[in-house]
Each structure stands twice: as structure tokens, then as C-alpha cells.
Coordinates of C-alpha atoms and ligand atoms in Angstrom, one line a residue:
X1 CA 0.0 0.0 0.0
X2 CA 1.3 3.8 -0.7
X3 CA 1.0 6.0 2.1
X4 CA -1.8 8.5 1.6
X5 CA -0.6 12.3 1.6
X6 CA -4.5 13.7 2.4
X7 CA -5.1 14.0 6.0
X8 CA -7.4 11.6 6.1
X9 CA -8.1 8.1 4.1
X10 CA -9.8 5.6 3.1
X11 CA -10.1 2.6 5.5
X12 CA -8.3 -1.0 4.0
X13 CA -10.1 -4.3 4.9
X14 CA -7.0 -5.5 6.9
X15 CA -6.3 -2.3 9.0
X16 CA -9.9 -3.2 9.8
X17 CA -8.5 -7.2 11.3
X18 CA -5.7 -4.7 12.6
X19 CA -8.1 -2.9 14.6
X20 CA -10.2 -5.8 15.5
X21 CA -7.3 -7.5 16.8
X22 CA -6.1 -4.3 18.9
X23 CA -9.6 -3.5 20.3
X24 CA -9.7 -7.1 21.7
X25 CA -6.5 -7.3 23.1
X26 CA -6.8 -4.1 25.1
X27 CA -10.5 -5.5 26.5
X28 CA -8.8 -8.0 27.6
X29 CA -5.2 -6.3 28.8
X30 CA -6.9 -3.3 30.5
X31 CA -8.7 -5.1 33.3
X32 CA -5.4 -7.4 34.3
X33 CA -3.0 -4.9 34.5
X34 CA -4.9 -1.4 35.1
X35 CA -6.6 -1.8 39.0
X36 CA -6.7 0.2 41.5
X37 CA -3.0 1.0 42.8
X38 CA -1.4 0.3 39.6
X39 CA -0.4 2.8 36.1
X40 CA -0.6 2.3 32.6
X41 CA 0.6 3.8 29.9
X42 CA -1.3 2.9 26.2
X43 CA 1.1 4.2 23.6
X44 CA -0.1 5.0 19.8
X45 CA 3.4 5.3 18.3
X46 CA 1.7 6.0 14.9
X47 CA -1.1 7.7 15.4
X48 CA -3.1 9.0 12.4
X49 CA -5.6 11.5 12.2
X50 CA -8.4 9.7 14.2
X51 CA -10.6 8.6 11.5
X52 CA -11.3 7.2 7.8
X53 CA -12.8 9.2 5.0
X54 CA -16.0 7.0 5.8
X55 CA -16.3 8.2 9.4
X56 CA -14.2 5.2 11.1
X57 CA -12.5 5.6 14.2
X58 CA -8.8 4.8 14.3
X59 CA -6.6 3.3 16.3
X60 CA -6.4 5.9 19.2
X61 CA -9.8 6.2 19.4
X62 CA -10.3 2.6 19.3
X63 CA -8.0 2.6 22.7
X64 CA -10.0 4.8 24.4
X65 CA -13.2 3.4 23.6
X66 CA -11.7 0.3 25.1
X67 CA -11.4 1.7 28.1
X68 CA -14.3 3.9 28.7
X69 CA -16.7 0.8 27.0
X70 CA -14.7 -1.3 29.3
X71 CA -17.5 -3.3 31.5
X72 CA -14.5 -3.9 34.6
X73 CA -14.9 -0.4 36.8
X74 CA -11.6 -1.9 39.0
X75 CA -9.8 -0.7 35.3
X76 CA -11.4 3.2 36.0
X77 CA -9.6 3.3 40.0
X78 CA -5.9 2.4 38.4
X79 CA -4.1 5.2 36.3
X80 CA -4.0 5.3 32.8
X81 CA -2.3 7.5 30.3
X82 CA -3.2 7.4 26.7
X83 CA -0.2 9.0 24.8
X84 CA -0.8 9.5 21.0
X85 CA 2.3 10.4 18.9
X86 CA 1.7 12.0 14.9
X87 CA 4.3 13.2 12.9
X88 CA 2.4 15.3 10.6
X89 CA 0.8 18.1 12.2
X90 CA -1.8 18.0 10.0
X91 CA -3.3 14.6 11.0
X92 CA -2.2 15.8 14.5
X93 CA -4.4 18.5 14.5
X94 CA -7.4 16.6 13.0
X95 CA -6.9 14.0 16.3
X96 CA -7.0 16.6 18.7
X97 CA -10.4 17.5 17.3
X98 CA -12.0 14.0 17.4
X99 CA -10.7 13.1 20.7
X100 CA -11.8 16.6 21.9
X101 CA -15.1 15.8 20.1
X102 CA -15.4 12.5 21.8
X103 CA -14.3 13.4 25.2
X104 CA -17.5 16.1 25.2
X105 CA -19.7 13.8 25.0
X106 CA -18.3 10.6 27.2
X107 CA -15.4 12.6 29.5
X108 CA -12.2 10.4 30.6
X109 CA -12.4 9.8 34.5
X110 CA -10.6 11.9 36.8
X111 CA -7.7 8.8 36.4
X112 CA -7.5 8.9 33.0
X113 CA -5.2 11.5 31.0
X114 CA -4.1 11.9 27.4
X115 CA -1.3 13.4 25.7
X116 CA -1.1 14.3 21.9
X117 CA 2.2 14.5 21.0
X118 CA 3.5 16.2 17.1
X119 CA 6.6 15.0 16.4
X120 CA 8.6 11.6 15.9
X121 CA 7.7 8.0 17.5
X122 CA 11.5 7.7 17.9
X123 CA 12.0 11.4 19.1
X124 CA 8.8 10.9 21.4
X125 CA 9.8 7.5 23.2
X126 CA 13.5 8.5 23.8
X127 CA 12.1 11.4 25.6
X128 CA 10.0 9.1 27.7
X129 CA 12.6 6.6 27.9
X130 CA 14.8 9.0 29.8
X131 CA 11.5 10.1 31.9
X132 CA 11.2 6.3 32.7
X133 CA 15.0 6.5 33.7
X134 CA 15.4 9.2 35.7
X135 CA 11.8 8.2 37.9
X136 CA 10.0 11.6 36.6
X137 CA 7.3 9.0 35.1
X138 CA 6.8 5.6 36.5
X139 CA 3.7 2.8 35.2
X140 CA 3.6 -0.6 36.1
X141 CA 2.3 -1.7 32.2
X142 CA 2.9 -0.4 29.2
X143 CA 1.4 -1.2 25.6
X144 CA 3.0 0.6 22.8
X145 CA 1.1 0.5 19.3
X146 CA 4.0 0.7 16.8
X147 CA 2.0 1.3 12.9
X148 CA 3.9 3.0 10.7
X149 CA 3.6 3.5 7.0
X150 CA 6.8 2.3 6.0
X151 CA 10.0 0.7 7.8
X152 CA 12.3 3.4 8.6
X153 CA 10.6 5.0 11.6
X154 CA 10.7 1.7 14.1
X155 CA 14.2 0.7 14.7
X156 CA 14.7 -2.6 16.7
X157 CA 17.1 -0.3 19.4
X158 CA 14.0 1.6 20.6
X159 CA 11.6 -1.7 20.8
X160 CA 14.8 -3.0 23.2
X161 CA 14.5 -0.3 25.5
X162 CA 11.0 -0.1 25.8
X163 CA 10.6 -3.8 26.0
X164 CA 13.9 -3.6 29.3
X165 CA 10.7 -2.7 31.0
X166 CA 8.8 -5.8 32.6
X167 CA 5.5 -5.2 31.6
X168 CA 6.1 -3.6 28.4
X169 CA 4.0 -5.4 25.3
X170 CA 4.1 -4.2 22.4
X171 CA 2.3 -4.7 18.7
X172 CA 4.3 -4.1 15.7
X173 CA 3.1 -3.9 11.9
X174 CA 5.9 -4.8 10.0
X175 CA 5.9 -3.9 6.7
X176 CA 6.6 -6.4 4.7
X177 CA 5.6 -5.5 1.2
X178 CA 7.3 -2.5 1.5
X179 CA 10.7 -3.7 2.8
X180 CA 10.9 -6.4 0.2
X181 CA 9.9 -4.6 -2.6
X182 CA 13.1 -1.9 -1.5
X183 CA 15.2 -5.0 -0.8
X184 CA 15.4 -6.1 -4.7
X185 CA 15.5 -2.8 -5.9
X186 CA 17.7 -0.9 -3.7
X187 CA 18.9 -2.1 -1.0
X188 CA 22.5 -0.5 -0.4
X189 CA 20.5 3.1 -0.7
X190 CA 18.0 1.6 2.6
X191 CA 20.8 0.0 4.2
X192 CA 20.5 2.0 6.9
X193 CA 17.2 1.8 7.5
X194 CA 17.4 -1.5 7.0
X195 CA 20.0 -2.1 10.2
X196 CA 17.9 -0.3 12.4
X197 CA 14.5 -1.8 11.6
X198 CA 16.1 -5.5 12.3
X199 CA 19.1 -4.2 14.6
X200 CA 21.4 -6.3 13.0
X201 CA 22.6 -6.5 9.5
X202 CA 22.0 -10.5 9.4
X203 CA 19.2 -9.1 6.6
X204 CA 22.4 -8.3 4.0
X205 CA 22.6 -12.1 3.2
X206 CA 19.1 -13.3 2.8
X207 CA 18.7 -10.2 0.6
X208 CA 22.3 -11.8 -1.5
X209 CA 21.6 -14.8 -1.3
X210 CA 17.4 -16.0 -1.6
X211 CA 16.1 -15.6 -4.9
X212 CA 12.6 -17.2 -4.1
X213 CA 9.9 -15.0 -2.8
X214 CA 8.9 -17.6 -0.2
X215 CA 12.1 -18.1 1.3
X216 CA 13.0 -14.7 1.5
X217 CA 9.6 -13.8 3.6
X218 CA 9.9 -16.7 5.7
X219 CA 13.7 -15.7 6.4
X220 CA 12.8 -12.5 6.9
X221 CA 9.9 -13.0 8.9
X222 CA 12.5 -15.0 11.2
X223 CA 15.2 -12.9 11.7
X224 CA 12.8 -10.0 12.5
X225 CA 10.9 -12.6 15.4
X226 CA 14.7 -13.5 16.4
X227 CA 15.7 -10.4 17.3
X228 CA 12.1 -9.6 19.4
X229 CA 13.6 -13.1 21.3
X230 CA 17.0 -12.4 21.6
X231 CA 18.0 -9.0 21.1
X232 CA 14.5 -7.2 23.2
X233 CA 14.3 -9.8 25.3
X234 CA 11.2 -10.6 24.8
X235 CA 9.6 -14.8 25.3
X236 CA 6.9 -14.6 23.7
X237 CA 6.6 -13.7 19.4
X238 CA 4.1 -14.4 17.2
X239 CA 3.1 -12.8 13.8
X240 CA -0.5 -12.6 12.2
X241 CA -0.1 -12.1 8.6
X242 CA -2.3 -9.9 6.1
X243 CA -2.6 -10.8 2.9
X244 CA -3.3 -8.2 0.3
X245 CA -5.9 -8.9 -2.5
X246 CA -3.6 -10.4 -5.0
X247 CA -3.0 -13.2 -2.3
X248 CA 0.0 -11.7 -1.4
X249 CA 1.2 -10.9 2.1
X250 CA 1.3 -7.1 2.7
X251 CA 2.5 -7.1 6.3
X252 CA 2.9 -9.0 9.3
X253 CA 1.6 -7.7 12.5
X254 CA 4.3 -8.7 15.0
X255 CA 3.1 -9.2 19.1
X256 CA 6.1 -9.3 21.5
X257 CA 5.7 -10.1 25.2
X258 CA 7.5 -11.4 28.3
X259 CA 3.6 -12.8 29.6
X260 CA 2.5 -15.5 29.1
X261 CA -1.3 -14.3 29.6
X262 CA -0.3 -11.4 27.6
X263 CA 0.8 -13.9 24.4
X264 CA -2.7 -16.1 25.3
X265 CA -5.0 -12.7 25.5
X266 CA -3.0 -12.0 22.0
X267 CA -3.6 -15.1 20.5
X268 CA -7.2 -15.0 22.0
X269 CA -7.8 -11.9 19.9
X270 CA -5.9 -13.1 16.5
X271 CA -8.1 -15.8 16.3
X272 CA -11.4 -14.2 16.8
X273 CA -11.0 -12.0 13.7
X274 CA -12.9 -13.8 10.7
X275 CA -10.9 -16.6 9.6
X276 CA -13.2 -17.0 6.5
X277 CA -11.3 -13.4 5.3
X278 CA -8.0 -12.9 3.4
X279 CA -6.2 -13.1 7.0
X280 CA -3.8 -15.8 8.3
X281 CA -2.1 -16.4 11.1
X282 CA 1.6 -16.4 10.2
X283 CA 3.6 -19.5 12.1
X284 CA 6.8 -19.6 10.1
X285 CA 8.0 -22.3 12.9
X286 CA 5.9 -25.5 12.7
X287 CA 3.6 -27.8 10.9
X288 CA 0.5 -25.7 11.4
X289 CA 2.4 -23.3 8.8
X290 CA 0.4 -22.8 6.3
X291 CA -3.1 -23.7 7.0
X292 CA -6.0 -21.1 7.5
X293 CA -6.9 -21.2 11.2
X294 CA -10.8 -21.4 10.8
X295 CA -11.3 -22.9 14.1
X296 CA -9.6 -23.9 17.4
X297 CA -7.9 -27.8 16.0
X298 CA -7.8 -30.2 19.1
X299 CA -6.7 -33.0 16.4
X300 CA -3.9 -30.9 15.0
X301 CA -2.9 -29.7 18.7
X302 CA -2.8 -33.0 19.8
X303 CA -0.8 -34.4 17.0
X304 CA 2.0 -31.8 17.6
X305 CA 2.0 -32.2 21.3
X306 CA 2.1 -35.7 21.2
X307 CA 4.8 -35.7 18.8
X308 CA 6.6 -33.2 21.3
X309 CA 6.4 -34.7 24.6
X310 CA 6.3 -38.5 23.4
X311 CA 8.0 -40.8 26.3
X312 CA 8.2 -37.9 28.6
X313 CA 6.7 -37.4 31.8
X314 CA 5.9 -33.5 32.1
X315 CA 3.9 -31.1 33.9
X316 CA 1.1 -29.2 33.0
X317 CA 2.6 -25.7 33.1
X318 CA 5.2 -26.8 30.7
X319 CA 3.1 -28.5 28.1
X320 CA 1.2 -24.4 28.4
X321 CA 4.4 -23.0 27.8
X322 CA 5.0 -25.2 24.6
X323 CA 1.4 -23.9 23.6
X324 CA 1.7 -20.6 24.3
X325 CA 5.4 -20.3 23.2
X326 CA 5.5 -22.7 20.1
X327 CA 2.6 -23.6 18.4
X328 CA -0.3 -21.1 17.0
X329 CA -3.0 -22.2 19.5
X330 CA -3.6 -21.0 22.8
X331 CA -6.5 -23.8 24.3
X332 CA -5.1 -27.3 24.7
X333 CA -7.1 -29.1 26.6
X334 CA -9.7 -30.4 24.4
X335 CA -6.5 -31.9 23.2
X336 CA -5.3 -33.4 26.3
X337 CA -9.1 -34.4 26.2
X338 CA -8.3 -36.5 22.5
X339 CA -4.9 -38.0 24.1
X340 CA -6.2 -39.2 26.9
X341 CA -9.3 -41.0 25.2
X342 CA -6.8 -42.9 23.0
X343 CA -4.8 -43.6 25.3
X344 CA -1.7 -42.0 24.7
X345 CA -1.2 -39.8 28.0
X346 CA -1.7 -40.9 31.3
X347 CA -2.4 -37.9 34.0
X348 CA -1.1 -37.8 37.5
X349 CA -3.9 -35.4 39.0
X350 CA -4.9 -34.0 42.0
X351 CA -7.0 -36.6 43.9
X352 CA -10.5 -37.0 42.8
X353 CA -9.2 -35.4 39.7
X354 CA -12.7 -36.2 36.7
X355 CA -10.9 -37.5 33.7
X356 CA -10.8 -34.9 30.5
X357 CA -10.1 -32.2 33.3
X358 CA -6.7 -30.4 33.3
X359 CA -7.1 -27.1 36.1
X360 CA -3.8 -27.8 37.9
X361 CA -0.7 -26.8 36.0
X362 CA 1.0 -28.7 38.7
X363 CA -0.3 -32.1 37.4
X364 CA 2.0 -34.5 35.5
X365 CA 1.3 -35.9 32.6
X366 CA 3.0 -39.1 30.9
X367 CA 3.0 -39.4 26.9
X368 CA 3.3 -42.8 26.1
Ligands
SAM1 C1 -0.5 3.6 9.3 S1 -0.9 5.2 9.7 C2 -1.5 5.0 11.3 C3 -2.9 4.5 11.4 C4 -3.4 4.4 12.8 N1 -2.5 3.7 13.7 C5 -4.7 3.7 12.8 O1 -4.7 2.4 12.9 O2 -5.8 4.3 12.7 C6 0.7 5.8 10.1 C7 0.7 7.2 10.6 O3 2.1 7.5 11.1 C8 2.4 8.9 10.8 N2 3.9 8.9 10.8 C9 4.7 8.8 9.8 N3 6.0 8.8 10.2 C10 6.0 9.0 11.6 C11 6.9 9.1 12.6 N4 8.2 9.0 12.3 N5 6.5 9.2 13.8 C12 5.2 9.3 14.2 N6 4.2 9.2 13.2 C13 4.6 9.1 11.9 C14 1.8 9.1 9.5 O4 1.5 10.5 9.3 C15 0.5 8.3 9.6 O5 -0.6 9.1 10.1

């Protein structure tokens, strides 16, 4: 997709999954880590103007509607900051208006503050970076929205920072399109860009060296999710890809998180967005690669933890990691459920445990 120059513009069926996929996260994330005693901070790196020629909200107002719509009160008696960042001061200017429009009619709570900010997402988060440092702000959870256009605005060395901090999450689009398309055509004139978007320069050889289109995504697509893990720290990585109407994928959206319940919440919210549309979940790393998820797949879940755990004896919380960590799925134990039935696990519950029931991480489970 071209970047728009008007102010405002027309809303694309998968920032539409984007926003889906954002507004259920954040029902989710709000009430977990926003109570009373606690901060927040909800960052919108890339903001926009606030709406879509056809009178859609975007992203920052899809935040705060997530919070004021948000049925858990505890989330209205913990501090939350909202802090928008927009380059052009255009679009800047046309936010303030909405969100000034909005908050006339359903005003934030006395907890609740926003910030507009016109300027840079990089310029904008070293500034709060050094706040964060220095103590002059403090939250205990952050979620930072990074959406740009293009790839030369989001280097990996800013994600690092932010993600130092424990509860930092953060949701990345990750434009693929764009960065191969540069990448066969000119490459040594976006090195630069290039090194900072993946922190490393590891992208040089897979742009030499992989003449098939496939490859090259996939590779891509890896090195960018190995340098979330090792590089930002973070444990948890997965990608939700968006195809573009040629069948073609246009950009990944990248989640990176040290929480486990933060990558489940994520993974919640991936797979409620219609399956049936041009969207697929992205896992580069195992057999589920390339199927469309359409629905939650005990038999395929079970396959792959069977074929992962076979002749072990392991506990529960570890076979969640696996899930959560390495596979595309979040539930599991409606597979558990299939294993057991066959035959092919045998659980070590608590006493008086019903069979097909798996609520105690601490159990032990035996793959045969
Ligand atoms: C993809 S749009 C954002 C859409 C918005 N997040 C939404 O979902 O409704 C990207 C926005 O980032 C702005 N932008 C471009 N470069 C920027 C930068 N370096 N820092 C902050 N904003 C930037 C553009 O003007 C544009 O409005």
C-alpha cells in the first residue's frame, strides 16, 4: 500500500482485522493490569488523524473506547495514560479534534489522561525513555502500538529499550511488502534503515543470497521474530499475517511479550478476527504453517503435542508453555481431552481429579 498524503483516508479491509485484533487485546489487557494501585501507559506510536474518509475511528480512538466501554470499573480506579504520537501536524491537529469531540460527550475519568504529541515516534519515546529512567514518570504496564507506513521510523534499538521494561508489550506492523519490494530494488540506498529496523545487518545475506519469494519472507519474517527473542528480550513472538488482494502478504503484525497471559490474551484476539477473510495467522515455525486457522484444531494440537512430549513425563505448566510459546494455539485441553481418550497420556492429578479435566498446572502428565 502507498501512504496517503490527504489528511485523512480511506479505511483498507486488513487495518480493519488490525483494529479488531487491537480493540480485543486491550479488553482483555486493561482489566489485568490497570486496577486500583497500579499505572498504565497505552502508547499509539503512529497515530493518524483519528478517523477514515467513511467516518471510522482509528486506532487511538479505538484505545479509548476500550477503556471507557470497558465493562470492569476496577480498570477506571488504576491510572492510565493514553499518549498519541503524529508526525504530521496535519493529522495531528485533525486528532486533537476527534478526541476533543469524543471526550464532550463521554469525558475520561478523573484517572485517566491523554497526551497528543507532534513529532517523531522515535524522538517521542527517547524522551519518555529518559523520563522512565530518571523516575520523573513511572507505570507498572505499558502497551505501545507501533504502525507505521513504512519501515524506517521503528528501529529494533527503541523496541529494546521499551521492552527492558517488565510489563512492556508491544504490537508491531511490519511492513513487509514494502521492505521487500526496496530490498530487490535498492537495498544499499536503505541499508541503513534496514540495520535499524532488524538491529542487526544479518538481513544483508538473505537479501544476496534467496532468490525465491517464499524463502525470502519466511527468512525475513525469522530474523525479524529473532531479534524480538533475543535482542528485546522478549519470550513470547508471534506474527498474524495480512494478505493483500492479490493473495500476497502485505505485512505481518508482530506481538512481542514477556507474559505468558499477555501472548494467550494476543492469541485470543488473533483468532477471533474472521478466519473466513483474506487473514492468516503467520507460524513460520511448525507444521500448522500454512493452514488457515478457521477454528480452534484439538486433532492438529494434539498431534503436535504428542509428537513433542512423546515418552516424557511433564507437567502441565510446561506442556502451556509449549502452547503458548510454540505452536499457533492458545486452548489445549480439548487436546489433552483426544490423548487421553486414545490412550496416549496418562495424568497424574490431584485426587479425585474427573478425567478430560486439566485445572492444575502442577499435574504430570505421561505421553506414552
Ligand atoms: C498507518 S498510519 C497510522 C494509522 C493508525 N495507527 C490507525 O490504525 O488508525 C501511520 C501514521 O504515522 C504517521 N507517521 C509517519 N512517520 C511517523 C513518525 N516517524 N513518527 C510518528 N508518526 C509518523 C503518518 O503520518 C500516519 O498518520
Amino acid at each position: 500500500m502507498t501512504a496517503p498524503r490527504s489528511t485523512i483516508w480511506k479505511l483498507e479491509d486488513h487495518t480493519l482485522a488490525k483494529h479488531i485484533i487491537l480493540r480485543k487485546y486491550l479488553g482483555a489487557w486493561l482489566p489485568i493490569l490497570i486496577r486500583k494501585g497500579t499505572s498504565g501507559l497505552l502508547v499509539d506510536g503512529f497515530a493518524g488523524p483519528g478517523e477514515y474518509i467513511g467516518g471510522e475511528i482509528g486506532s487511538p480512538l479505538i484505545m479509548l473506547n476500550a477503556y471507557q466501554g470497558h465493562r470492569a470499573h476496577s480498570i477506571r480506579q488504576g491510572r492510565v495514560k493514553f499518549f498519541f504520537v503524529e508526525r504530521d501536524p496535519h493529522r495531528s491537529a485533525h486528532l486533537r479534534l476527534k478526541i476533543q469531540a469524543h471526550l464532550q460527550s463521554q469525558p475520561l475519568p478523573p484517572t485517566a489522561t491523554y497526551e497528543i504529541h507532534t513529532g517523531t515516534f522515535v524522538d517521542a519515546m527517547r524522551d519518555l525513555l529518559r523520563n522512565l529512567a530518571c523516575g520523573r514518570e513511572h507505570y507498572d504496564a505499558m502497551f505501545v502500538f507501533i504502525d507505521p507506513f513504512g519501515y524506517s521510523h521503528a528501529p529494533m534499538d527503541i523496541i529494546c529499550q521499551l521492552m527492558r521494561y517488565p510489563r512492556c508489550e508491544v504490537l508491531i506492523t511490519f511492513m513487509y511488502e514494502e521492505i521487500d519490494r526496496f530490498l530487490k530494488r535498492n537495498c544499499q540506498a536503505q541499508s541503513v534503515h534496514y540495520d535499524q529496523l532488524f538491529g542487526t545487518s544479518e538481513w544483508r545475506t538473505i537479501a544476496l543470497d534467496c532468490q525465491d519469494a517464499r524463502t525470502r519472507q519466511q527468512q525475513l519474517h525469522n530474523l525479524y521474530r529473532q531479534q524480538l527473542l533475543s535482542v528485546a528480550g522478549a519470550r513470547y513472538v508471534r506474527s498474524f499475517c495480512m494478505l493483500n488482494k492479490r493473495n500476497k502478504t502485505d505485512y505481518f503484525l508482530f506481538f512481542a511479550t514477556r507474559h505468558r497471559l499477555g501472548m494467550k490474551n494476543m492469541k485470543r484476539a488473533m483468532w477471533e478476527v474472521d478466519p473466513t477473510g483474506n487473514f492468516v495467522f503467520s507460524d513460520c515455525t511448525g507444521l500448522a504453517q500454512s493452514f488457515l486457522l478457521q477454528n480452534d484444531s484439538p486433532p492438529i494440537l494434539a498431534q503436535m503435542l504428542y509428537e513433542r512430549f512423546r515418552g516424557k513425563l511433564v507437567a502441565l505448566d510446561d506442556i502451556e508453555e509449549y502452547v503458548i510459546a510454540d505452536t499457533p494455539f492458545f486452548k489445549y485441553k480439548s487436546s489433552l481431552k483426544l490423548l487421553e481418550q486414545e490412550g496416549l497420556i496418562e495424568v497424574y492429578g490431584p485426587e479425585g481429579r474427573k478425567k478430560g479435566t486439566y485445572a492444575d498446572l502442577a499435574m504430570t502428565i505421561l505421553f506414552r
